[in-house]
Amino acid sequence: MSKVLVPDSSSLIFVDRRGKLDLLKNTINKDFEVCIPPAIARELIEDPQKLAEKIHPLYPNIAKNLLESSSRFKKAVEVWIEIRPIDYIRYSEAMDKTRIRLSKFDKKWEHSVKKSDAELIALCVQLIDNGDEVLALLEDENLKRVLNEITENVKTLSIKEFLPGV
Amino acid sequence: MTTKMMSYLQALGNFDRARILAYLVKHEGETADHISRQLNYPKATIYKYLRELENVKLIRSEQKNRKKQYFVIPFAIKISHETLDEAIYEAEPTYLQVVRERYGGEKLDEIRQLAKDLKSGKTTSTLRQAASKIGVEYYELMIALDELGIL
């Protein structure tokens, strides 16, 4: 049984903006594997790049910071954060359940639910089924609530609870 | 200093705010009510602009006989091609300013409201859904919420 940490992008953005990504890496290195689903990786690497392109003409310094953040995450997924693919066939039920539950929040169709929310929960379920012990780092209380409804076996913490003093 | 200059320029870049400031130069100690009548702006607009001018310390207010009076704080802005360039590169805008520029003040207000709701546990959707509902990108909502001390 492995201990796996599944951080949401908000937790990682929080840590990175404080220049503490290495602290997180060093804190968890011995105890946890770190996994994120593909959609979260896109949020951390591709989204800031696209955003930087858009704002660069007016805000070159902020754009530069976004690109640097994207590079740090790119390096992190090469070294210590694993992008774990979702077995979409096997875990389509978990993703559907998540979508149905989340779509009730804002009274929209299930297909409008963001992929990252559904993938994050599906990955947690997938890891539990693999026999792993899973700790999810979530800043989003509503997402936390849905995760706990779908599986009781995942422990959840906010980044400030996990890394006090950051 | 340059940051202060940029905040002055931003405040005065709006004609209505500049007009209110110019009015206060000649009419020290006026109340919002009075300015509203004299310049023919809705009261809510006057309060909003006075608050913004006060935030950047172009004006100050004093409470007298249950009425708030406004006074101009003397200021001077010297602009040259060199100081402007310096000001733009040294005055690091926050991402909240970027949001205001990209989407307008209303989106910023919605983000501020979301921040309040998150603090009081009133939200009923995930942060990604909230970003979509407000119409901003999730990544930039995260940065904005971090700047507002919510993350």
PDB file of C-alpha atoms in Angstrom:
ATOM      1  CA  MET A   1       0.000   0.000   0.000  1.00  0.00           C
ATOM      2  CA  SER A   2       1.389   3.405  -1.012  1.00  0.00           C
ATOM      3  CA  LYS A   3       0.550   6.705   0.539  1.00  0.00           C
ATOM      4  CA  VAL A   4      -0.519   9.025  -2.253  1.00  0.00           C
ATOM      5  CA  LEU A   5      -1.044  12.758  -2.085  1.00  0.00           C
ATOM      6  CA  VAL A   6      -3.516  14.184  -4.612  1.00  0.00           C
ATOM      7  CA  PRO A   7      -3.320  17.980  -4.588  1.00  0.00           C
ATOM      8  CA  ASP A   8      -5.813  20.200  -6.363  1.00  0.00           C
ATOM      9  CA  SER A   9      -4.296  22.931  -8.494  1.00  0.00           C
ATOM     10  CA  SER A  10      -5.433  25.628  -6.044  1.00  0.00           C
ATOM     11  CA  SER A  11      -3.251  24.088  -3.306  1.00  0.00           C
ATOM     12  CA  LEU A  12      -0.252  23.921  -5.622  1.00  0.00           C
ATOM     13  CA  ILE A  13      -0.797  27.462  -6.914  1.00  0.00           C
ATOM     14  CA  PHE A  14      -0.973  28.679  -3.298  1.00  0.00           C
ATOM     15  CA  VAL A  15       2.342  27.021  -2.440  1.00  0.00           C
ATOM     16  CA  ASP A  16       4.063  28.105  -5.646  1.00  0.00           C
ATOM     17  CA  ARG A  17       3.040  31.746  -5.260  1.00  0.00           C
ATOM     18  CA  ARG A  18       4.845  31.737  -1.922  1.00  0.00           C
ATOM     19  CA  GLY A  19       7.943  30.170  -3.423  1.00  0.00           C
ATOM     20  CA  LYS A  20       7.454  27.044  -1.322  1.00  0.00           C
ATOM     21  CA  LEU A  21       7.080  24.361  -3.963  1.00  0.00           C
ATOM     22  CA  ASP A  22      10.436  22.892  -2.954  1.00  0.00           C
ATOM     23  CA  LEU A  23       9.387  22.909   0.700  1.00  0.00           C
ATOM     24  CA  LEU A  24       6.306  20.875  -0.255  1.00  0.00           C
ATOM     25  CA  LYS A  25       8.479  18.527  -2.277  1.00  0.00           C
ATOM     26  CA  ASN A  26      10.917  18.033   0.596  1.00  0.00           C
ATOM     27  CA  THR A  27       8.127  17.598   3.163  1.00  0.00           C
ATOM     28  CA  ILE A  28       6.387  14.849   1.262  1.00  0.00           C
ATOM     29  CA  ASN A  29       9.304  13.209  -0.449  1.00  0.00           C
ATOM     30  CA  LYS A  30       9.795  10.391   1.999  1.00  0.00           C
ATOM     31  CA  ASP A  31       6.193   9.765   2.928  1.00  0.00           C
ATOM     32  CA  PHE A  32       4.071  10.229  -0.183  1.00  0.00           C
ATOM     33  CA  GLU A  33       3.859   9.742  -3.872  1.00  0.00           C
ATOM     34  CA  VAL A  34       2.252  12.781  -5.475  1.00  0.00           C
ATOM     35  CA  CYS A  35      -0.266  12.259  -8.277  1.00  0.00           C
ATOM     36  CA  ILE A  36      -2.454  14.610 -10.251  1.00  0.00           C
ATOM     37  CA  PRO A  37      -4.875  13.832 -13.069  1.00  0.00           C
ATOM     38  CA  PRO A  38      -4.159  15.170 -16.596  1.00  0.00           C
ATOM     39  CA  ALA A  39      -6.717  17.985 -16.371  1.00  0.00           C
ATOM     40  CA  ILE A  40      -5.029  19.410 -13.256  1.00  0.00           C
ATOM     41  CA  ALA A  41      -1.649  19.251 -14.998  1.00  0.00           C
ATOM     42  CA  ARG A  42      -3.106  21.285 -17.859  1.00  0.00           C
ATOM     43  CA  GLU A  43      -4.352  23.881 -15.378  1.00  0.00           C
ATOM     44  CA  LEU A  44      -0.900  24.216 -13.881  1.00  0.00           C
ATOM     45  CA  ILE A  45       1.191  24.154 -17.043  1.00  0.00           C
ATOM     46  CA  GLU A  46      -0.849  25.151 -20.084  1.00  0.00           C
ATOM     47  CA  ASP A  47      -3.388  27.580 -18.612  1.00  0.00           C
ATOM     48  CA  PRO A  48      -0.825  30.045 -17.168  1.00  0.00           C
ATOM     49  CA  GLN A  49       1.033  29.955 -20.510  1.00  0.00           C
ATOM     50  CA  LYS A  50      -2.133  30.884 -22.403  1.00  0.00           C
ATOM     51  CA  LEU A  51      -2.969  33.547 -19.860  1.00  0.00           C
ATOM     52  CA  ALA A  52       0.548  34.985 -20.092  1.00  0.00           C
ATOM     53  CA  GLU A  53       0.201  35.323 -23.860  1.00  0.00           C
ATOM     54  CA  LYS A  54      -3.044  37.248 -23.433  1.00  0.00           C
ATOM     55  CA  ILE A  55      -1.841  39.705 -20.810  1.00  0.00           C
ATOM     56  CA  HIS A  56       1.764  40.129 -21.925  1.00  0.00           C
ATOM     57  CA  PRO A  57       1.292  43.367 -23.910  1.00  0.00           C
ATOM     58  CA  LEU A  58      -0.127  45.213 -20.904  1.00  0.00           C
ATOM     59  CA  TYR A  59       1.444  43.374 -18.000  1.00  0.00           C
ATOM     60  CA  PRO A  60       4.810  41.957 -19.049  1.00  0.00           C
ATOM     61  CA  ASN A  61       5.988  41.379 -15.482  1.00  0.00           C
ATOM     62  CA  ILE A  62       2.901  39.437 -14.438  1.00  0.00           C
ATOM     63  CA  ALA A  63       3.052  37.465 -17.690  1.00  0.00           C
ATOM     64  CA  LYS A  64       6.669  36.619 -16.910  1.00  0.00           C
ATOM     65  CA  ASN A  65       5.683  35.398 -13.435  1.00  0.00           C
ATOM     66  CA  LEU A  66       2.983  33.183 -14.946  1.00  0.00           C
ATOM     67  CA  LEU A  67       5.439  31.651 -17.406  1.00  0.00           C
ATOM     68  CA  GLU A  68       7.945  31.020 -14.631  1.00  0.00           C
ATOM     69  CA  SER A  69       5.250  29.341 -12.561  1.00  0.00           C
ATOM     70  CA  SER A  70       4.302  27.166 -15.525  1.00  0.00           C
ATOM     71  CA  SER A  71       7.975  26.182 -15.964  1.00  0.00           C
ATOM     72  CA  ARG A  72       8.271  25.236 -12.298  1.00  0.00           C
ATOM     73  CA  PHE A  73       5.240  22.968 -12.570  1.00  0.00           C
ATOM     74  CA  LYS A  74       6.538  21.494 -15.816  1.00  0.00           C
ATOM     75  CA  LYS A  75       9.767  20.646 -14.040  1.00  0.00           C
ATOM     76  CA  ALA A  76       7.860  19.296 -11.044  1.00  0.00           C
ATOM     77  CA  VAL A  77       5.857  16.854 -13.184  1.00  0.00           C
ATOM     78  CA  GLU A  78       9.102  15.647 -14.706  1.00  0.00           C
ATOM     79  CA  VAL A  79      10.651  15.023 -11.308  1.00  0.00           C
ATOM     80  CA  TRP A  80       8.266  14.511  -8.412  1.00  0.00           C
ATOM     81  CA  ILE A  81       4.624  15.005  -9.394  1.00  0.00           C
ATOM     82  CA  GLU A  82       3.220  12.144 -11.438  1.00  0.00           C
ATOM     83  CA  ILE A  83       0.471  12.768 -13.957  1.00  0.00           C
ATOM     84  CA  ARG A  84      -1.649   9.664 -13.434  1.00  0.00           C
ATOM     85  CA  PRO A  85      -4.035   8.904 -16.308  1.00  0.00           C
ATOM     86  CA  ILE A  86      -7.621   8.142 -15.404  1.00  0.00           C
ATOM     87  CA  ASP A  87      -8.983   4.776 -16.450  1.00  0.00           C
ATOM     88  CA  TYR A  88     -11.999   6.430 -18.052  1.00  0.00           C
ATOM     89  CA  ILE A  89     -13.771   3.158 -18.858  1.00  0.00           C
ATOM     90  CA  ARG A  90     -13.503   1.741 -15.367  1.00  0.00           C
ATOM     91  CA  TYR A  91     -14.111   5.021 -13.564  1.00  0.00           C
ATOM     92  CA  SER A  92     -16.743   6.536 -15.808  1.00  0.00           C
ATOM     93  CA  GLU A  93     -19.284   5.840 -13.051  1.00  0.00           C
ATOM     94  CA  ALA A  94     -17.308   7.841 -10.487  1.00  0.00           C
ATOM     95  CA  MET A  95     -16.944  10.673 -12.975  1.00  0.00           C
ATOM     96  CA  ASP A  96     -20.634  10.568 -13.873  1.00  0.00           C
ATOM     97  CA  LYS A  97     -21.637  10.585 -10.202  1.00  0.00           C
ATOM     98  CA  THR A  98     -19.367  13.562  -9.626  1.00  0.00           C
ATOM     99  CA  ARG A  99     -20.751  15.408 -12.635  1.00  0.00           C
ATOM    100  CA  ILE A 100     -24.356  14.756 -11.589  1.00  0.00           C
ATOM    101  CA  ARG A 101     -23.658  15.876  -8.033  1.00  0.00           C
ATOM    102  CA  LEU A 102     -21.737  18.993  -9.098  1.00  0.00           C
ATOM    103  CA  SER A 103     -24.234  19.952 -11.777  1.00  0.00           C
ATOM    104  CA  LYS A 104     -26.856  20.243  -9.044  1.00  0.00           C
ATOM    105  CA  PHE A 105     -24.762  22.978  -7.410  1.00  0.00           C
ATOM    106  CA  ASP A 106     -25.220  25.471 -10.195  1.00  0.00           C
ATOM    107  CA  LYS A 107     -28.272  23.914 -11.861  1.00  0.00           C
ATOM    108  CA  LYS A 108     -26.518  23.339 -15.147  1.00  0.00           C
ATOM    109  CA  TRP A 109     -26.180  20.295 -17.375  1.00  0.00           C
ATOM    110  CA  GLU A 110     -23.724  17.619 -16.354  1.00  0.00           C
ATOM    111  CA  HIS A 111     -21.524  18.209 -19.384  1.00  0.00           C
ATOM    112  CA  SER A 112     -20.862  21.754 -18.151  1.00  0.00           C
ATOM    113  CA  VAL A 113     -19.063  20.414 -15.063  1.00  0.00           C
ATOM    114  CA  LYS A 114     -15.369  21.153 -15.327  1.00  0.00           C
ATOM    115  CA  LYS A 115     -13.245  18.145 -16.224  1.00  0.00           C
ATOM    116  CA  SER A 116     -10.679  18.853 -13.502  1.00  0.00           C
ATOM    117  CA  ASP A 117     -13.247  18.523 -10.697  1.00  0.00           C
ATOM    118  CA  ALA A 118     -14.464  15.185 -12.057  1.00  0.00           C
ATOM    119  CA  GLU A 119     -10.964  13.879 -12.804  1.00  0.00           C
ATOM    120  CA  LEU A 120      -9.651  14.786  -9.381  1.00  0.00           C
ATOM    121  CA  ILE A 121     -12.380  12.783  -7.667  1.00  0.00           C
ATOM    122  CA  ALA A 122     -12.108   9.888 -10.156  1.00  0.00           C
ATOM    123  CA  LEU A 123      -8.355   9.700  -9.519  1.00  0.00           C
ATOM    124  CA  CYS A 124      -8.920   9.497  -5.761  1.00  0.00           C
ATOM    125  CA  VAL A 125     -11.426   6.653  -6.251  1.00  0.00           C
ATOM    126  CA  GLN A 126      -9.066   4.903  -8.661  1.00  0.00           C
ATOM    127  CA  LEU A 127      -6.182   5.075  -6.185  1.00  0.00           C
ATOM    128  CA  ILE A 128      -8.342   3.783  -3.339  1.00  0.00           C
ATOM    129  CA  ASP A 129      -9.385   0.844  -5.525  1.00  0.00           C
ATOM    130  CA  ASN A 130      -5.702   0.175  -6.174  1.00  0.00           C
ATOM    131  CA  GLY A 131      -5.307  -0.209  -2.433  1.00  0.00           C
ATOM    132  CA  ASP A 132      -3.515   3.092  -1.871  1.00  0.00           C
ATOM    133  CA  GLU A 133      -3.943   5.362   1.100  1.00  0.00           C
ATOM    134  CA  VAL A 134      -5.042   8.711  -0.324  1.00  0.00           C
ATOM    135  CA  LEU A 135      -4.730  12.201   1.069  1.00  0.00           C
ATOM    136  CA  ALA A 136      -6.331  14.916  -1.058  1.00  0.00           C
ATOM    137  CA  LEU A 137      -5.215  18.528  -0.679  1.00  0.00           C
ATOM    138  CA  LEU A 138      -8.252  20.661  -1.399  1.00  0.00           C
ATOM    139  CA  GLU A 139      -9.017  24.337  -0.822  1.00  0.00           C
ATOM    140  CA  ASP A 140     -12.479  24.004  -2.310  1.00  0.00           C
ATOM    141  CA  GLU A 141     -14.980  23.137   0.439  1.00  0.00           C
ATOM    142  CA  ASN A 142     -17.744  22.121  -1.969  1.00  0.00           C
ATOM    143  CA  LEU A 143     -15.462  19.834  -3.926  1.00  0.00           C
ATOM    144  CA  LYS A 144     -14.322  18.355  -0.621  1.00  0.00           C
ATOM    145  CA  ARG A 145     -17.946  17.712   0.292  1.00  0.00           C
ATOM    146  CA  VAL A 146     -18.656  15.899  -2.986  1.00  0.00           C
ATOM    147  CA  LEU A 147     -15.486  13.833  -2.666  1.00  0.00           C
ATOM    148  CA  ASN A 148     -16.533  12.750   0.825  1.00  0.00           C
ATOM    149  CA  GLU A 149     -19.971  11.804  -0.463  1.00  0.00           C
ATOM    150  CA  ILE A 150     -18.508   9.667  -3.229  1.00  0.00           C
ATOM    151  CA  THR A 151     -15.884   7.956  -1.118  1.00  0.00           C
ATOM    152  CA  GLU A 152     -15.361   7.976   2.628  1.00  0.00           C
ATOM    153  CA  ASN A 153     -11.887   6.540   2.308  1.00  0.00           C
ATOM    154  CA  VAL A 154     -10.031   9.657   1.247  1.00  0.00           C
ATOM    155  CA  LYS A 155      -8.621  11.940   3.882  1.00  0.00           C
ATOM    156  CA  THR A 156      -8.788  15.630   2.938  1.00  0.00           C
ATOM    157  CA  LEU A 157      -6.768  18.576   4.188  1.00  0.00           C
ATOM    158  CA  SER A 158      -6.227  22.145   3.073  1.00  0.00           C
ATOM    159  CA  ILE A 159      -2.693  23.181   2.179  1.00  0.00           C
ATOM    160  CA  LYS A 160      -2.475  25.304   5.338  1.00  0.00           C
ATOM    161  CA  GLU A 161      -3.388  22.277   7.439  1.00  0.00           C
ATOM    162  CA  PHE A 162      -0.874  20.121   5.614  1.00  0.00           C
ATOM    163  CA  LEU A 163       1.944  22.670   5.585  1.00  0.00           C
ATOM    164  CA  PRO A 164       1.310  24.955   8.569  1.00  0.00           C
ATOM    165  CA  GLY A 165       3.083  28.268   8.393  1.00  0.00           C
ATOM    166  CA  VAL A 166       3.220  28.467   4.606  1.00  0.00           C
TER     167      VAL A 166
ATOM    168  CA  MET B   1       7.011  56.838  -5.220  1.00  0.00           C
ATOM    169  CA  THR B   2       6.356  55.433  -8.676  1.00  0.00           C
ATOM    170  CA  THR B   3       3.623  53.190  -7.355  1.00  0.00           C
ATOM    171  CA  LYS B   4       1.994  56.266  -5.849  1.00  0.00           C
ATOM    172  CA  MET B   5       2.300  58.065  -9.163  1.00  0.00           C
ATOM    173  CA  MET B   6       0.640  55.177 -10.987  1.00  0.00           C
ATOM    174  CA  SER B   7      -2.220  55.122  -8.497  1.00  0.00           C
ATOM    175  CA  TYR B   8      -2.668  58.898  -8.983  1.00  0.00           C
ATOM    176  CA  LEU B   9      -2.662  58.475 -12.748  1.00  0.00           C
ATOM    177  CA  GLN B  10      -5.177  55.653 -12.558  1.00  0.00           C
ATOM    178  CA  ALA B  11      -7.455  57.654 -10.278  1.00  0.00           C
ATOM    179  CA  LEU B  12      -7.255  60.746 -12.431  1.00  0.00           C
ATOM    180  CA  GLY B  13      -7.515  58.780 -15.660  1.00  0.00           C
ATOM    181  CA  ASN B  14     -11.259  58.724 -15.095  1.00  0.00           C
ATOM    182  CA  PHE B  15     -12.838  62.031 -16.115  1.00  0.00           C
ATOM    183  CA  ASP B  16     -15.571  61.902 -13.450  1.00  0.00           C
ATOM    184  CA  ARG B  17     -13.115  61.267 -10.630  1.00  0.00           C
ATOM    185  CA  ALA B  18     -10.855  64.055 -11.919  1.00  0.00           C
ATOM    186  CA  ARG B  19     -13.872  66.379 -12.077  1.00  0.00           C
ATOM    187  CA  ILE B  20     -14.844  65.604  -8.490  1.00  0.00           C
ATOM    188  CA  LEU B  21     -11.280  66.205  -7.346  1.00  0.00           C
ATOM    189  CA  ALA B  22     -11.127  69.506  -9.235  1.00  0.00           C
ATOM    190  CA  TYR B  23     -14.418  70.529  -7.640  1.00  0.00           C
ATOM    191  CA  LEU B  24     -13.072  69.729  -4.174  1.00  0.00           C
ATOM    192  CA  VAL B  25      -9.989  71.865  -4.790  1.00  0.00           C
ATOM    193  CA  LYS B  26     -12.288  74.881  -4.991  1.00  0.00           C
ATOM    194  CA  HIS B  27     -14.888  73.685  -2.493  1.00  0.00           C
ATOM    195  CA  GLU B  28     -13.036  72.249   0.461  1.00  0.00           C
ATOM    196  CA  GLY B  29     -15.059  70.447   3.096  1.00  0.00           C
ATOM    197  CA  GLU B  30     -18.062  69.635   0.912  1.00  0.00           C
ATOM    198  CA  THR B  31     -20.258  66.637   1.661  1.00  0.00           C
ATOM    199  CA  ALA B  32     -21.079  63.837  -0.784  1.00  0.00           C
ATOM    200  CA  ASP B  33     -24.679  65.029  -0.892  1.00  0.00           C
ATOM    201  CA  HIS B  34     -23.654  68.503  -1.902  1.00  0.00           C
ATOM    202  CA  ILE B  35     -21.171  67.323  -4.535  1.00  0.00           C
ATOM    203  CA  SER B  36     -23.822  64.997  -5.934  1.00  0.00           C
ATOM    204  CA  ARG B  37     -26.238  67.910  -6.381  1.00  0.00           C
ATOM    205  CA  GLN B  38     -23.675  70.351  -7.705  1.00  0.00           C
ATOM    206  CA  LEU B  39     -22.097  68.031 -10.247  1.00  0.00           C
ATOM    207  CA  ASN B  40     -25.309  66.173 -11.016  1.00  0.00           C
ATOM    208  CA  TYR B  41     -24.104  62.623 -10.365  1.00  0.00           C
ATOM    209  CA  PRO B  42     -26.124  59.954  -8.551  1.00  0.00           C
ATOM    210  CA  LYS B  43     -25.157  59.727  -4.894  1.00  0.00           C
ATOM    211  CA  ALA B  44     -23.952  56.133  -5.236  1.00  0.00           C
ATOM    212  CA  THR B  45     -21.540  57.198  -7.981  1.00  0.00           C
ATOM    213  CA  ILE B  46     -20.226  60.067  -5.886  1.00  0.00           C
ATOM    214  CA  TYR B  47     -19.660  57.798  -2.890  1.00  0.00           C
ATOM    215  CA  LYS B  48     -17.870  55.264  -5.075  1.00  0.00           C
ATOM    216  CA  TYR B  49     -15.547  57.876  -6.607  1.00  0.00           C
ATOM    217  CA  LEU B  50     -14.895  59.590  -3.279  1.00  0.00           C
ATOM    218  CA  ARG B  51     -13.968  56.239  -1.786  1.00  0.00           C
ATOM    219  CA  GLU B  52     -11.583  55.557  -4.678  1.00  0.00           C
ATOM    220  CA  LEU B  53      -9.973  58.995  -4.365  1.00  0.00           C
ATOM    221  CA  GLU B  54      -9.626  58.494  -0.635  1.00  0.00           C
ATOM    222  CA  ASN B  55      -8.064  55.056  -1.165  1.00  0.00           C
ATOM    223  CA  VAL B  56      -5.235  56.542  -3.210  1.00  0.00           C
ATOM    224  CA  LYS B  57      -4.899  59.405  -0.717  1.00  0.00           C
ATOM    225  CA  LEU B  58      -5.832  62.202  -3.090  1.00  0.00           C
ATOM    226  CA  ILE B  59      -8.530  63.272  -0.641  1.00  0.00           C
ATOM    227  CA  ARG B  60      -9.285  62.779   3.047  1.00  0.00           C
ATOM    228  CA  SER B  61     -12.520  62.962   4.975  1.00  0.00           C
ATOM    229  CA  GLU B  62     -13.545  64.329   8.343  1.00  0.00           C
ATOM    230  CA  GLN B  63     -16.718  63.577  10.276  1.00  0.00           C
ATOM    231  CA  LYS B  64     -18.427  66.772  11.453  1.00  0.00           C
ATOM    232  CA  ASN B  65     -21.929  67.005  12.892  1.00  0.00           C
ATOM    233  CA  ARG B  66     -22.816  63.567  11.561  1.00  0.00           C
ATOM    234  CA  LYS B  67     -21.702  64.589   8.091  1.00  0.00           C
ATOM    235  CA  LYS B  68     -18.602  63.501   6.277  1.00  0.00           C
ATOM    236  CA  GLN B  69     -16.655  66.353   4.715  1.00  0.00           C
ATOM    237  CA  TYR B  70     -14.056  65.864   2.028  1.00  0.00           C
ATOM    238  CA  PHE B  71     -10.736  67.680   1.563  1.00  0.00           C
ATOM    239  CA  VAL B  72      -8.079  67.479  -1.103  1.00  0.00           C
ATOM    240  CA  ILE B  73      -4.643  66.313  -0.003  1.00  0.00           C
ATOM    241  CA  PRO B  74      -2.086  68.473  -1.852  1.00  0.00           C
ATOM    242  CA  PHE B  75      -0.323  66.454  -4.538  1.00  0.00           C
ATOM    243  CA  ALA B  76       1.956  66.952  -7.505  1.00  0.00           C
ATOM    244  CA  ILE B  77       2.601  64.674 -10.436  1.00  0.00           C
ATOM    245  CA  LYS B  78       5.618  65.198 -12.606  1.00  0.00           C
ATOM    246  CA  ILE B  79       5.537  63.132 -15.755  1.00  0.00           C
ATOM    247  CA  SER B  80       8.294  62.745 -18.281  1.00  0.00           C
ATOM    248  CA  HIS B  81       9.015  59.964 -20.728  1.00  0.00           C
ATOM    249  CA  GLU B  82      11.533  58.623 -18.227  1.00  0.00           C
ATOM    250  CA  THR B  83       9.402  58.736 -15.088  1.00  0.00           C
ATOM    251  CA  LEU B  84       6.386  57.239 -16.862  1.00  0.00           C
ATOM    252  CA  ASP B  85       8.423  54.332 -18.189  1.00  0.00           C
ATOM    253  CA  GLU B  86       9.911  53.807 -14.750  1.00  0.00           C
ATOM    254  CA  ALA B  87       6.503  54.021 -13.118  1.00  0.00           C
ATOM    255  CA  ILE B  88       4.993  51.402 -15.385  1.00  0.00           C
ATOM    256  CA  TYR B  89       7.796  48.920 -14.879  1.00  0.00           C
ATOM    257  CA  GLU B  90       8.220  49.464 -11.174  1.00  0.00           C
ATOM    258  CA  ALA B  91       4.619  49.706 -10.111  1.00  0.00           C
ATOM    259  CA  GLU B  92       3.801  46.012 -10.028  1.00  0.00           C
ATOM    260  CA  PRO B  93       0.066  45.785 -10.545  1.00  0.00           C
ATOM    261  CA  THR B  94      -1.777  43.140  -8.624  1.00  0.00           C
ATOM    262  CA  TYR B  95      -3.727  40.521 -10.501  1.00  0.00           C
ATOM    263  CA  LEU B  96      -6.893  42.187  -9.255  1.00  0.00           C
ATOM    264  CA  GLN B  97      -5.915  45.191 -11.368  1.00  0.00           C
ATOM    265  CA  VAL B  98      -5.405  42.879 -14.334  1.00  0.00           C
ATOM    266  CA  VAL B  99      -8.908  41.508 -13.807  1.00  0.00           C
ATOM    267  CA  ARG B 100     -10.283  45.024 -13.718  1.00  0.00           C
ATOM    268  CA  GLU B 101      -8.494  45.892 -16.952  1.00  0.00           C
ATOM    269  CA  ARG B 102      -9.477  42.689 -18.735  1.00  0.00           C
ATOM    270  CA  TYR B 103     -13.069  42.386 -17.643  1.00  0.00           C
ATOM    271  CA  GLY B 104     -14.105  45.652 -16.000  1.00  0.00           C
ATOM    272  CA  GLY B 105     -14.988  46.559 -12.434  1.00  0.00           C
ATOM    273  CA  GLU B 106     -18.147  44.457 -12.324  1.00  0.00           C
ATOM    274  CA  LYS B 107     -16.245  41.181 -12.597  1.00  0.00           C
ATOM    275  CA  LEU B 108     -13.932  42.366  -9.863  1.00  0.00           C
ATOM    276  CA  ASP B 109     -16.961  43.080  -7.671  1.00  0.00           C
ATOM    277  CA  GLU B 110     -18.254  39.577  -8.378  1.00  0.00           C
ATOM    278  CA  ILE B 111     -14.910  38.119  -7.339  1.00  0.00           C
ATOM    279  CA  ARG B 112     -14.938  40.196  -4.157  1.00  0.00           C
ATOM    280  CA  GLN B 113     -18.462  38.963  -3.445  1.00  0.00           C
ATOM    281  CA  LEU B 114     -17.363  35.376  -4.051  1.00  0.00           C
ATOM    282  CA  ALA B 115     -14.491  35.950  -1.617  1.00  0.00           C
ATOM    283  CA  LYS B 116     -16.964  37.142   1.013  1.00  0.00           C
ATOM    284  CA  ASP B 117     -19.250  34.179   0.365  1.00  0.00           C
ATOM    285  CA  LEU B 118     -16.341  31.775   0.623  1.00  0.00           C
ATOM    286  CA  LYS B 119     -15.332  33.305   3.928  1.00  0.00           C
ATOM    287  CA  SER B 120     -18.820  32.942   5.343  1.00  0.00           C
ATOM    288  CA  GLY B 121     -19.328  29.480   3.806  1.00  0.00           C
ATOM    289  CA  LYS B 122     -22.212  30.615   1.636  1.00  0.00           C
ATOM    290  CA  THR B 123     -20.995  29.292  -1.708  1.00  0.00           C
ATOM    291  CA  THR B 124     -22.908  26.519  -3.382  1.00  0.00           C
ATOM    292  CA  SER B 125     -20.572  25.647  -6.226  1.00  0.00           C
ATOM    293  CA  THR B 126     -16.976  24.608  -6.711  1.00  0.00           C
ATOM    294  CA  LEU B 127     -14.336  27.211  -7.441  1.00  0.00           C
ATOM    295  CA  ARG B 128     -14.149  26.056 -11.061  1.00  0.00           C
ATOM    296  CA  GLN B 129     -17.888  26.459 -11.423  1.00  0.00           C
ATOM    297  CA  ALA B 130     -17.653  29.880  -9.783  1.00  0.00           C
ATOM    298  CA  ALA B 131     -14.955  30.942 -12.271  1.00  0.00           C
ATOM    299  CA  SER B 132     -17.127  29.812 -15.138  1.00  0.00           C
ATOM    300  CA  LYS B 133     -20.166  31.565 -13.718  1.00  0.00           C
ATOM    301  CA  ILE B 134     -18.285  34.839 -13.226  1.00  0.00           C
ATOM    302  CA  GLY B 135     -16.710  34.470 -16.661  1.00  0.00           C
ATOM    303  CA  VAL B 136     -13.044  34.500 -15.707  1.00  0.00           C
ATOM    304  CA  GLU B 137     -10.439  31.799 -16.109  1.00  0.00           C
ATOM    305  CA  TYR B 138     -10.021  29.431 -13.168  1.00  0.00           C
ATOM    306  CA  TYR B 139      -6.291  30.109 -12.905  1.00  0.00           C
ATOM    307  CA  GLU B 140      -6.808  33.842 -12.642  1.00  0.00           C
ATOM    308  CA  LEU B 141      -9.611  33.400 -10.130  1.00  0.00           C
ATOM    309  CA  MET B 142      -7.169  31.422  -7.974  1.00  0.00           C
ATOM    310  CA  ILE B 143      -4.623  34.243  -8.133  1.00  0.00           C
ATOM    311  CA  ALA B 144      -7.279  36.865  -7.415  1.00  0.00           C
ATOM    312  CA  LEU B 145      -8.616  34.901  -4.426  1.00  0.00           C
ATOM    313  CA  ASP B 146      -5.081  34.458  -3.154  1.00  0.00           C
ATOM    314  CA  GLU B 147      -4.541  38.219  -3.364  1.00  0.00           C
ATOM    315  CA  LEU B 148      -7.774  38.684  -1.437  1.00  0.00           C
ATOM    316  CA  GLY B 149      -6.455  36.325   1.244  1.00  0.00           C
ATOM    317  CA  ILE B 150      -8.993  33.586   0.608  1.00  0.00           C
ATOM    318  CA  LEU B 151      -6.856  30.679  -0.553  1.00  0.00           C
TER     319      LEU B 151
END
